[in-house]
XYZ file of C-alpha atoms in Angstrom:
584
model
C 0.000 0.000 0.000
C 1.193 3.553 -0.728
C 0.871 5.414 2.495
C 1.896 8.890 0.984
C -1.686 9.308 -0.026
C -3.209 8.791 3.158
C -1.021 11.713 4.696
C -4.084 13.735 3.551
C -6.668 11.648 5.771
C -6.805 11.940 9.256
C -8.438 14.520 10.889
C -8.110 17.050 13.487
C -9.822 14.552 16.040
C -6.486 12.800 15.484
C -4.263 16.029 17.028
C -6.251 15.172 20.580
C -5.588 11.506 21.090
C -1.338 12.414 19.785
C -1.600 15.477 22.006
C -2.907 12.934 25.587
C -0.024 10.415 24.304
C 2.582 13.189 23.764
C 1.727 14.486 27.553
C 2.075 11.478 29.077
C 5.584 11.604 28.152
C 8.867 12.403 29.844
C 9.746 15.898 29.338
C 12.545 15.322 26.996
C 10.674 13.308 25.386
C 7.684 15.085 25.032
C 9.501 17.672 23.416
C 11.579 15.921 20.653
C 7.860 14.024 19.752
C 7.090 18.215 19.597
C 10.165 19.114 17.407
C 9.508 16.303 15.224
C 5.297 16.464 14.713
C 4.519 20.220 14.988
C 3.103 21.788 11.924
C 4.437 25.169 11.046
C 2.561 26.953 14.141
C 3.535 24.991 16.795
C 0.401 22.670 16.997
C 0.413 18.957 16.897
C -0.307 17.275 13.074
C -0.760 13.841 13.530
C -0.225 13.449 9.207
C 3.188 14.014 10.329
C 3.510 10.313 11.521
C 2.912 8.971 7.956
C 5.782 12.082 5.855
C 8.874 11.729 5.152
C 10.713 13.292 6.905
C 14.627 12.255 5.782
C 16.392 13.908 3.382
C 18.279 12.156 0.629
C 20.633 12.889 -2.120
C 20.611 12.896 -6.030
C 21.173 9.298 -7.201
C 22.148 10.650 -10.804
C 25.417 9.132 -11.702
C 28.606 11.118 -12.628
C 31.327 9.332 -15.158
C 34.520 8.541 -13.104
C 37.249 11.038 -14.842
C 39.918 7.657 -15.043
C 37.151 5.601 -16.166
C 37.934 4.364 -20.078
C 34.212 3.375 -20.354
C 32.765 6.654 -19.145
C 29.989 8.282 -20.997
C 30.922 11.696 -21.466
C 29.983 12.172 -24.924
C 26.109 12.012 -26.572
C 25.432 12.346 -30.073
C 21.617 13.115 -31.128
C 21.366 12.442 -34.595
C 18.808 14.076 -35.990
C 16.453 17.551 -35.053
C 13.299 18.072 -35.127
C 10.877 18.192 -32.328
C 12.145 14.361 -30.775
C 16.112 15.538 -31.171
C 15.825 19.155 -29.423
C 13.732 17.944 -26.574
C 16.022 15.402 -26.077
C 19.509 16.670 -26.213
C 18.163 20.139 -23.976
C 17.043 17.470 -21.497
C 20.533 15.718 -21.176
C 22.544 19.416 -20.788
C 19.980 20.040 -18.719
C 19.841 17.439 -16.314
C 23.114 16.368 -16.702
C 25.410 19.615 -17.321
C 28.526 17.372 -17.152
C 27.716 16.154 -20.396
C 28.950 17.106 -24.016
C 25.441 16.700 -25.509
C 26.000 17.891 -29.672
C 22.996 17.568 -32.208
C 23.722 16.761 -35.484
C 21.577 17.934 -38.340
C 21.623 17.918 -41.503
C 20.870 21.397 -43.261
C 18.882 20.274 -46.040
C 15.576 18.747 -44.496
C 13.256 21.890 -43.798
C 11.043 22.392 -40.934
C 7.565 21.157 -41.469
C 4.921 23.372 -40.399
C 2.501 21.389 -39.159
C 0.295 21.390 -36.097
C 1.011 19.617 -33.219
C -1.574 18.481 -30.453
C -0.330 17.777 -26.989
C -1.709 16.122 -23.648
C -1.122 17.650 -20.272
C 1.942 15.995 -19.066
C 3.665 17.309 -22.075
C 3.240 21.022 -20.521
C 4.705 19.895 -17.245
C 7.411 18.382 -19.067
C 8.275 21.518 -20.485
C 7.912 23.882 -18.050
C 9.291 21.936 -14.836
C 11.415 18.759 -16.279
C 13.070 21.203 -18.959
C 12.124 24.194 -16.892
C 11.430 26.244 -19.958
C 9.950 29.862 -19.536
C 6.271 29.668 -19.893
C 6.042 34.208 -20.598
C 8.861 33.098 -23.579
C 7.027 29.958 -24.982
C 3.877 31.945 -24.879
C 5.733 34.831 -26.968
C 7.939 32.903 -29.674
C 5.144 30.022 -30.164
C 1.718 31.340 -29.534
C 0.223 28.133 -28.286
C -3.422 27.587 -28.457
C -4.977 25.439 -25.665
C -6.289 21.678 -25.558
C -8.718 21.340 -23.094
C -9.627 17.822 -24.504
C -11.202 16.408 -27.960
C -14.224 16.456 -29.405
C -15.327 13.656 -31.428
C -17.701 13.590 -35.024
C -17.177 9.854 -34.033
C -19.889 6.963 -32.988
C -23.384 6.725 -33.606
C -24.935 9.591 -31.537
C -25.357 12.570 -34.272
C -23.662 15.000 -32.075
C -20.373 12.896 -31.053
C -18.931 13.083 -27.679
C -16.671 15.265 -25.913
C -14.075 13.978 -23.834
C -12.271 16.803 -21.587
C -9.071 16.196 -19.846
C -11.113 16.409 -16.635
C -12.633 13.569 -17.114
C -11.164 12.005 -13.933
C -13.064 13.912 -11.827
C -16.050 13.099 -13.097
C -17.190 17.032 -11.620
C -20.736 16.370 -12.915
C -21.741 13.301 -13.449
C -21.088 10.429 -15.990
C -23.853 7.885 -14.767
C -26.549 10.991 -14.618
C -25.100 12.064 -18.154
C -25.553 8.914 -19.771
C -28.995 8.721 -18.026
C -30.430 12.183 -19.044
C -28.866 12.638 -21.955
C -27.540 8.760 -23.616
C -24.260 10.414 -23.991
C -21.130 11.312 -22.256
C -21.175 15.152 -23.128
C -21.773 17.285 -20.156
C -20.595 15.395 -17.491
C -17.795 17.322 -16.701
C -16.993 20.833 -16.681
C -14.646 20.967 -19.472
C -17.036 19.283 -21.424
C -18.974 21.919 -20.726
C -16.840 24.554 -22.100
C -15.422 22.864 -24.981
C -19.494 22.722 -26.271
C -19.052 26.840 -26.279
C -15.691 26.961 -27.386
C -14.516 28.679 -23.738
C -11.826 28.529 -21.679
C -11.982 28.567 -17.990
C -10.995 32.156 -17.392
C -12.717 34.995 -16.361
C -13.305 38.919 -15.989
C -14.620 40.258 -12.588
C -14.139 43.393 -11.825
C -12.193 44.405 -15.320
C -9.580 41.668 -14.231
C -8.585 38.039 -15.524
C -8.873 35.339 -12.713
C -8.520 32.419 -13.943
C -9.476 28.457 -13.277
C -7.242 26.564 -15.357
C -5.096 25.347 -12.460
C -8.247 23.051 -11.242
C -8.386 21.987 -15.047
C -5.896 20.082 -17.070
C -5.409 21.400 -20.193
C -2.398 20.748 -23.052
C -0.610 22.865 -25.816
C -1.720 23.266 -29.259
C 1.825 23.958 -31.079
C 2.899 24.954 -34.637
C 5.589 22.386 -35.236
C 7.716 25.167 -37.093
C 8.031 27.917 -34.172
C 8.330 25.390 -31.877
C 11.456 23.587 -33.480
C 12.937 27.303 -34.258
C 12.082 27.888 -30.739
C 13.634 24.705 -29.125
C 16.840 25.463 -31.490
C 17.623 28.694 -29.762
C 17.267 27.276 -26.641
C 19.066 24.683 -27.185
C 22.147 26.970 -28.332
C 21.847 29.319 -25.426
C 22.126 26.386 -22.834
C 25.090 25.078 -24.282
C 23.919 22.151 -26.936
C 26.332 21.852 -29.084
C 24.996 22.082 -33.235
C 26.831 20.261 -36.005
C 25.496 20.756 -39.166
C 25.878 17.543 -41.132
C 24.357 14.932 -43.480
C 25.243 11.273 -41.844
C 26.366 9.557 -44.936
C 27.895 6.494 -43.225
C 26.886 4.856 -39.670
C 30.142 2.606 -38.963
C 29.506 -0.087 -36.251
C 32.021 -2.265 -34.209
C 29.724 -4.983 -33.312
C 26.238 -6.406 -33.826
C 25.138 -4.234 -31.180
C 27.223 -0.771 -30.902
C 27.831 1.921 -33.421
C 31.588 3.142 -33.183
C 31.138 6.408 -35.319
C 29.307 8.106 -37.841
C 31.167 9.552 -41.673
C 29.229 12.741 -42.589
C 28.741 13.453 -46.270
C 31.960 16.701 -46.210
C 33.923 13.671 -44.460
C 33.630 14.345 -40.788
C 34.146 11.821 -38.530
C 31.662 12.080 -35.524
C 32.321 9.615 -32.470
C 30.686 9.864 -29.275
C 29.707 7.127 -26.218
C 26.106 7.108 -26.922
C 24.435 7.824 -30.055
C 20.315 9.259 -29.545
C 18.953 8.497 -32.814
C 16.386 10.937 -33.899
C 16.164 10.076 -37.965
C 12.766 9.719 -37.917
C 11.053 7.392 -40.385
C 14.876 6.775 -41.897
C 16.194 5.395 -38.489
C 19.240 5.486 -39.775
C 21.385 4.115 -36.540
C 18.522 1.486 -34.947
C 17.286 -0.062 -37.902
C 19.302 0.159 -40.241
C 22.307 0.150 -39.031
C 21.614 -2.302 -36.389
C 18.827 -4.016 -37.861
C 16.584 -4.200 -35.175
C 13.424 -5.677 -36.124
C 10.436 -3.650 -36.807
C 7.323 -4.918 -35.251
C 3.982 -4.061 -37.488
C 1.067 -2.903 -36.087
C -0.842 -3.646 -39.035
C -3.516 -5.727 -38.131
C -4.845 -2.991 -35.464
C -4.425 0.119 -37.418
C -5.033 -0.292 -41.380
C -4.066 3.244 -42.440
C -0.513 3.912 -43.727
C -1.590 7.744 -45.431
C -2.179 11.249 -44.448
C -2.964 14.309 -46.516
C -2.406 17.401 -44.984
C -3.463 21.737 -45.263
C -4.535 24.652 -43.455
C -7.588 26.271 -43.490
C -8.808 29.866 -42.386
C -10.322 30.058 -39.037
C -11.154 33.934 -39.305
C -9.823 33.735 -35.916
C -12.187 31.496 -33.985
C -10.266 29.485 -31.975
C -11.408 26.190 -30.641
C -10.319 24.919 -27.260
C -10.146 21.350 -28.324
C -8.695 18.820 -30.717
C -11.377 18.263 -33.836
C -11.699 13.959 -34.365
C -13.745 13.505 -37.519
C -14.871 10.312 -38.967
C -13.906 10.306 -43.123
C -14.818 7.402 -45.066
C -11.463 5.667 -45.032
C -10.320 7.244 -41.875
C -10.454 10.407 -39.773
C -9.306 13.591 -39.736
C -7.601 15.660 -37.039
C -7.848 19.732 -36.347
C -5.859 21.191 -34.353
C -6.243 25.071 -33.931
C -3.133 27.549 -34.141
C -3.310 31.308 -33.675
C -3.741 31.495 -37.632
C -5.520 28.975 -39.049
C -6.704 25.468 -38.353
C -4.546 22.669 -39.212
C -6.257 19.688 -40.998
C -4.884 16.119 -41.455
C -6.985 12.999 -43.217
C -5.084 9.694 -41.940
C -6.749 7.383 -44.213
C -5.430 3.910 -45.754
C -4.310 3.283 -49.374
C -5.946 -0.037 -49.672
C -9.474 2.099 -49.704
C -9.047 5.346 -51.135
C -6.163 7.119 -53.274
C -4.206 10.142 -52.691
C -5.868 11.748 -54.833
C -9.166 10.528 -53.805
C -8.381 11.641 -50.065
C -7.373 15.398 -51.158
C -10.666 15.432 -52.728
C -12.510 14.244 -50.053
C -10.680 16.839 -47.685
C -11.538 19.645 -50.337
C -15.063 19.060 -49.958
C -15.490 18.939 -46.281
C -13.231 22.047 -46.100
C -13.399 24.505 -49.453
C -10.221 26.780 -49.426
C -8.166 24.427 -48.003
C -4.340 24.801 -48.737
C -2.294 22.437 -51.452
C -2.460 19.463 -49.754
C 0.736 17.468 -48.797
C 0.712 13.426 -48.430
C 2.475 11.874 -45.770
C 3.473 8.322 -45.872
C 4.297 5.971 -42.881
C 3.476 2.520 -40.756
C 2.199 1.790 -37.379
C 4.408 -0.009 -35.017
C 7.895 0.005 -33.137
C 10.837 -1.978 -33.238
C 11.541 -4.618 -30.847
C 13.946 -2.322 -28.790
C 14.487 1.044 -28.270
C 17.941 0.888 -26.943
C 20.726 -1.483 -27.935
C 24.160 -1.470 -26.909
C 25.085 2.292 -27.556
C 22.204 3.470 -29.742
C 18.612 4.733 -28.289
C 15.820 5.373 -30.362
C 13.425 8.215 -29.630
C 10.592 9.344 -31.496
C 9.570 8.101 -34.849
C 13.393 6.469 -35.069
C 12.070 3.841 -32.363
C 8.179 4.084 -33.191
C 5.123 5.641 -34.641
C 1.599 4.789 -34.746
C -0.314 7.304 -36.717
C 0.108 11.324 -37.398
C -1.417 11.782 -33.849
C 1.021 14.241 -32.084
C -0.197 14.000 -28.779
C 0.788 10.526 -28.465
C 3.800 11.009 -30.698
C 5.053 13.759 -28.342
C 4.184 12.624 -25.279
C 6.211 9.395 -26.324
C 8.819 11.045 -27.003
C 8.931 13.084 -23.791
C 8.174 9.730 -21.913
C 11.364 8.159 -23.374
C 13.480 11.136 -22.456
C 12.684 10.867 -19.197
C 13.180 7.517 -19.240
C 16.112 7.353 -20.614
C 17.433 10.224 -17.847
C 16.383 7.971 -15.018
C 18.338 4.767 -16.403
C 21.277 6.393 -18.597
C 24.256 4.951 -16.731
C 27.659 6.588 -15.878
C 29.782 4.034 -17.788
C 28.656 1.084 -20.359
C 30.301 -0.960 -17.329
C 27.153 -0.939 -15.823
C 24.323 -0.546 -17.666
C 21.585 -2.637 -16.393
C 18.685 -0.050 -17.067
C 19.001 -1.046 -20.619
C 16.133 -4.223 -20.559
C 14.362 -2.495 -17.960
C 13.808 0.956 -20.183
C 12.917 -1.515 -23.469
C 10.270 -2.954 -21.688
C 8.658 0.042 -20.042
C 8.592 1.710 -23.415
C 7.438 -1.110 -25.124
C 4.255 -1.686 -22.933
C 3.993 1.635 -23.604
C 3.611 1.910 -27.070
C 1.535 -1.254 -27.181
C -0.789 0.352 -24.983
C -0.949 3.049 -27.473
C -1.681 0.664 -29.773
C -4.749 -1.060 -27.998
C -6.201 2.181 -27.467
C -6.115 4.176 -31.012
C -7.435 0.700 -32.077
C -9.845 1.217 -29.428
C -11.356 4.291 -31.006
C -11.090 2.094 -34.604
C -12.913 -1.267 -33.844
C -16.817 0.813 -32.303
C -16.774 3.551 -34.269
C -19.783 2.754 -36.124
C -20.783 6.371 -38.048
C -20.311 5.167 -40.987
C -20.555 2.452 -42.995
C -17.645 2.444 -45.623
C -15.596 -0.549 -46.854
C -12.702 0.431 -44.836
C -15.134 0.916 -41.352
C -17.071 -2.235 -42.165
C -12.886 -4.093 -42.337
C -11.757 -2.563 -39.626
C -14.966 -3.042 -37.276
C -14.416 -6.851 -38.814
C -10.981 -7.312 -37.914
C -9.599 -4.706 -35.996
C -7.358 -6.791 -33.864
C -7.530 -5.007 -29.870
C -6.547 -8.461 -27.488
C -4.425 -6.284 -25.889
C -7.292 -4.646 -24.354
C -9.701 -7.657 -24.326
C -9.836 -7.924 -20.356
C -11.259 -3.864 -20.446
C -13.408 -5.166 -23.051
C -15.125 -7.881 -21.310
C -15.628 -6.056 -17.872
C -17.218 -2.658 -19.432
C -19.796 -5.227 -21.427
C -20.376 -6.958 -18.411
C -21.140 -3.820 -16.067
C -19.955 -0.168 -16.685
C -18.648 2.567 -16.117
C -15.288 0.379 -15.255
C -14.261 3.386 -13.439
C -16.954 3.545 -10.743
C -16.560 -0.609 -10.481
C -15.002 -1.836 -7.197
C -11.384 -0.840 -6.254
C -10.314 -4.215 -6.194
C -11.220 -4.763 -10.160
C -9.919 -1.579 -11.018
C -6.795 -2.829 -9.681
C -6.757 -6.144 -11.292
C -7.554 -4.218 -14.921
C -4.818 -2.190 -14.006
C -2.260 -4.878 -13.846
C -3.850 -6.371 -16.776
C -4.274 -4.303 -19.181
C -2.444 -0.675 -18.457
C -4.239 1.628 -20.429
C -2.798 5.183 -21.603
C -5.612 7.253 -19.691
C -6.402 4.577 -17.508
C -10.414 3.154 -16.882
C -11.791 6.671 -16.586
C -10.506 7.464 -20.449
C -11.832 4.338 -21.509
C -14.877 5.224 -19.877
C -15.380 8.127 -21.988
C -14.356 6.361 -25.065
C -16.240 3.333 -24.546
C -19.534 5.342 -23.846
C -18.841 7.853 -26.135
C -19.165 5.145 -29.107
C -21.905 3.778 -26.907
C -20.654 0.098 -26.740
C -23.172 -2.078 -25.249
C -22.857 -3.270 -21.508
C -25.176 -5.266 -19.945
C -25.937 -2.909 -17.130
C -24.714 -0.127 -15.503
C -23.389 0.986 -11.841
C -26.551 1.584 -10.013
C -26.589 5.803 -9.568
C -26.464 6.244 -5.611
C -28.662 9.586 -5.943
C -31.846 10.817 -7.952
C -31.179 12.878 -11.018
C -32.241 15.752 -9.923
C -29.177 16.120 -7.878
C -26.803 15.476 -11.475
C -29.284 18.327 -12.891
C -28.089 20.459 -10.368
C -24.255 19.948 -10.785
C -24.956 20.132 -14.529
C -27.002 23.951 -14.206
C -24.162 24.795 -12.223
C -21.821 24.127 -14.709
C -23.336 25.318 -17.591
C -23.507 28.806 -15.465
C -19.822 28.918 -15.578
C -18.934 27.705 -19.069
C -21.375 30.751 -20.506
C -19.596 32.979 -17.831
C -16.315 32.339 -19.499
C -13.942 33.749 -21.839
C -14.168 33.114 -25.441
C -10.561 30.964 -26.042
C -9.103 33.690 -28.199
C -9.413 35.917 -25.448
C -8.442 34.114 -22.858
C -5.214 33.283 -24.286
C -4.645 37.067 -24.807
C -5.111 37.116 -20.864
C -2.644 34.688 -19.894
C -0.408 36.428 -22.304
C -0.688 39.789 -20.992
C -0.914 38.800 -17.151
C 2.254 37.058 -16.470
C 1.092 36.149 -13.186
C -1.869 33.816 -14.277
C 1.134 31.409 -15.354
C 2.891 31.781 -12.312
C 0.368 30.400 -10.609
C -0.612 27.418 -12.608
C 3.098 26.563 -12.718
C 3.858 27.105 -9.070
C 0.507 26.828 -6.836
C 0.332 23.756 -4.768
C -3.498 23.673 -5.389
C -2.588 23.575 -9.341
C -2.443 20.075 -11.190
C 0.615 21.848 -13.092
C 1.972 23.080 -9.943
C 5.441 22.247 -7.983
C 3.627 20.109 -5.352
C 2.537 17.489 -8.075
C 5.501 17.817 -10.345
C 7.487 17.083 -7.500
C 5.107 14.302 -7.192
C 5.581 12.989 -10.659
C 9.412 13.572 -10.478
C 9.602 15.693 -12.395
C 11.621 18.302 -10.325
């Protein structure tokens, strides 16, 4: 059992009973019990009993200076979004380091939008401890309060906010009053207005997006541009050079790389960043690719912009097309559109037509291809793979991203000293691979219900779709949902079973929103009226809010609303909980 959460539970009748043991005491006694369990005014706090109260040190290792196998030197081959974050992350956390980037000068930045989830944001701002006023200047985010889906059978879709956890109004009473999930929290509630949960009173911005988890919407091109100055100002070192030759000393280590104006480049561990190419995992090292083909059938995406005559939505668009879907993802200029569809049911051609139609004036489109799956390791001998180099499952940034960000800070907590001891290696290619499969289980997920329309390629993949690796989630939410309000005990179990991305409460929402059949639900322990309530409530507050546009322009011209998302202990983003997470 993890006792750190029940440091929050006992009550003040607790101080009395410690305060009649405490007196029975010796005086010396007594006092050190005093010294040891006062709170910060002198009283008694029985919660005290169950904190830590011993200090330790950092457990990062430092290279030995006479050690020949030290790892002083990292290589990330490769920029883009996966290299920068990665090699500002190593100078950062380990300044010791020579961390250089290698890049070659002739692939362009794509601007594309990115969506993000909301441990991305505390990745930035307290793992990489990047300036939230700056970001906000040189990258004009937009915000992601959650998604909202043209997906399932129910004409409207659903809307799943990143609250969903706290179920703040009422999923049971939702699905009751309503048959679907939208409305039973209160970012639902805003994302059907297209608000943000900010406010004027009395001329003034207050703001309650530190009680609501919300992600980035970035523009992959000021981001990267961003993330390159940074990286020069904290002491990254840039080479700018094609890799024309990865030379390898073994079946399992890469002893240095020829560059196309005949550099040699050696280092002690080589990050590779390539992208689709993976130049140093696969094929150099020619570690097997494992296919996630027979859970996700699309292998194409055609992408453009289109005008939002600046009306922007707090939300991720997710928009059944006939042979696949198509994202949205809102920058401070226009809307960025992507159709992820498969070539086995409709042409390029045939896709930029069908995303034409939907969306008249969109820009030349641009086709992307790619395949779902990841190789059977991410890190062998003195190569890791991050990003697209180790795996990919569709043009969905959010999980793209925050894979990537989950690697790097993997890779920071095993990353040895010296390859003498290295026994993080196994341990970090099987976290990452459970991982990815559970990515895998839960885009297909989304794939194998969605029943809105009925195409060849929907009618395949609601055929044979294969999602085992979520089977056991399967068979308890058709036997009695929501699996999140089920006993703790099950939870538990499904837990162990099947680890899910946004764990039983995201499922929830999916599950429902696609309105899968269970066999009965968790009886409601209160009358509707009461979920009417909640819901009237709520809806009072999302029309109170600021339209998105303008509450962006708030956090960017009050400095202080940031500050306290970022540094309140009440805030989900705050130092409490990223201390909590580790990531400070």
């Amino acid at each position: 059992m993890d006792h750190r959460g029940m440091a929050l539970g006992p009550g003040a009748s607790w101080g009395g009973e410690l305060g009649r043991v405490v007196g029975a005491l010796p005086a010396d006694g007594a006092a050190a019990v005093r010294e040891w369990l006062s709170d910060g005014e002198g009283e008694l706090d029985p919660a005290r009993l169950m904190a830590t109260h011993s200090a330790v040190g950092d457990d990062t290792p430092r290279p030995d200076p006479d050690d020949p196998q030290a790892i002083r030197r990292i290589g990330v081959i490769g920029g883009g979004t996966a290299g920068y974050l990665t090699a500002l992350a190593l100078q950062h956390k380990r300044p010791w380091l020579e961390v250089s980037l290698v890049e070659s000068p002739g692939i362009p930045i794509i601007g594309v939008g990115e969506s993000t989830v909301p441990f991305l944001l505390t990745f930035l701002h307290h793992f990489l401890e990047i300036d939230a006023d700056e970001l906000y200047r040189r990258v004009r985010p937009t915000w992601k309060t959650g998604i909202n889906f043209e997906w399932g059978p129910h004409p409207d879709g659903f809307r799943c906010a990143f609250d969903w956890s706290a179920e703040s109004v009422g999923l049971l009473g939702a699905m009751d009053a309503t048959g679907n999930i939208t409305g039973s929290t209160l970012g639902s509630a805003l994302i059907a207005r297209d608000r943000a949960a900010v406010f004027e009173v009395d001329g003034k911005p207050v703001s309650l997006l530190k009680y609501l988890p919300f992600a980035y919407h970035l523009d992959n091109k000021p981001f990267v541009e961003f993330l390159t100055d940074l990286a020069k100002r904290r002491g990254v070192k840039h080479v700018p050079a094609t890799v024309a030759d990865v030379v390898t000393s073994g079946p399992e280590w890469v002893d240095h790389l020829v560059t196309t104006d005949g550099q040699q480049l050696e280092f002690d561990l080589f990050v590779d960043c390539t992208g689709f190419r993976s130049l140093l995992l696969e094929k150099a090292l020619g570690t097997p690719f494992v296919s996630f083909g027979s859970s996700l059938f699309t292998d194409r995406a055609v992408t453009g912009n289109v005008a939002h005559h600046g009306h922007i939505k707090p939300y991720t668009d997710v928009i059944t097309m006939n042979a696949g879907w198509n994202w949205g993802i809102p920058t401070p200029d226009s809307d960025h559109r992507g159709y992820v569809y498969s070539s086995d049911f409709l042409s390029d051609d045939e896709a930029a037509a069908e995303m034409a139609k939907r969306y008249p004036g969109i820009s030349e489109p641009k086709v992307v291809r790619f395949r779902s799956g990841r190789h059977e390791k991410a890190w062998r001998g003195n190569v890791v793979g991050i990003g697209n180099a180790y795996a990919f499952t569709e043009p969905l940034e959010s999980s793209g991203l925050v894979m990537a960000a989950d690697a790097i800070w993997s890779l920071l907590a095993t990353l040895p000293a010296s390859w003498s001891s290295a026994p993080g290696r196994d341990l970090f290619n099987s976290a990452l691979n459970q991982r990815w499969d559970q990515v895998r289980w839960l885009i297909t997920s989304h794939y194998k219900f969605n029943t809105r329309l009925d195409t060849p390629f929907w009618r395949a993949v609601r055929a044979d779709a294969d999602v085992s690796g979520f089977q056991p989630i399967l068979d308890m939410f058709a036997e009695c949902a929501p699996l999140s309000r089920r006993s703790g005990t099950l939870q538990a179990m499904l837990n162990r079973v099947s680890p899910t991305t946004f764990e039983l409460y995201g499922m929830d929402n999916i599950l429902f929103g696609m309105q899968v059949p269970t066999k009965r639900l968790v009886p409601a322990g209160e009358p509707l009226s009461r979920w009417r309530a909640r819901r009237q409530a709520a809806d009072a507050l999302a029309a109170a809010a600021m339209p998105t546009a303008d509450a962006i322009a708030a956090y960017a011209d009050h400095p202080e609303l940031n500050h306290g998302l970022l540094n309140d202990d009440d805030s989900w983003a705050g130092h409490r909980v990223a201390r909590m997470m580790g990531m400070r």
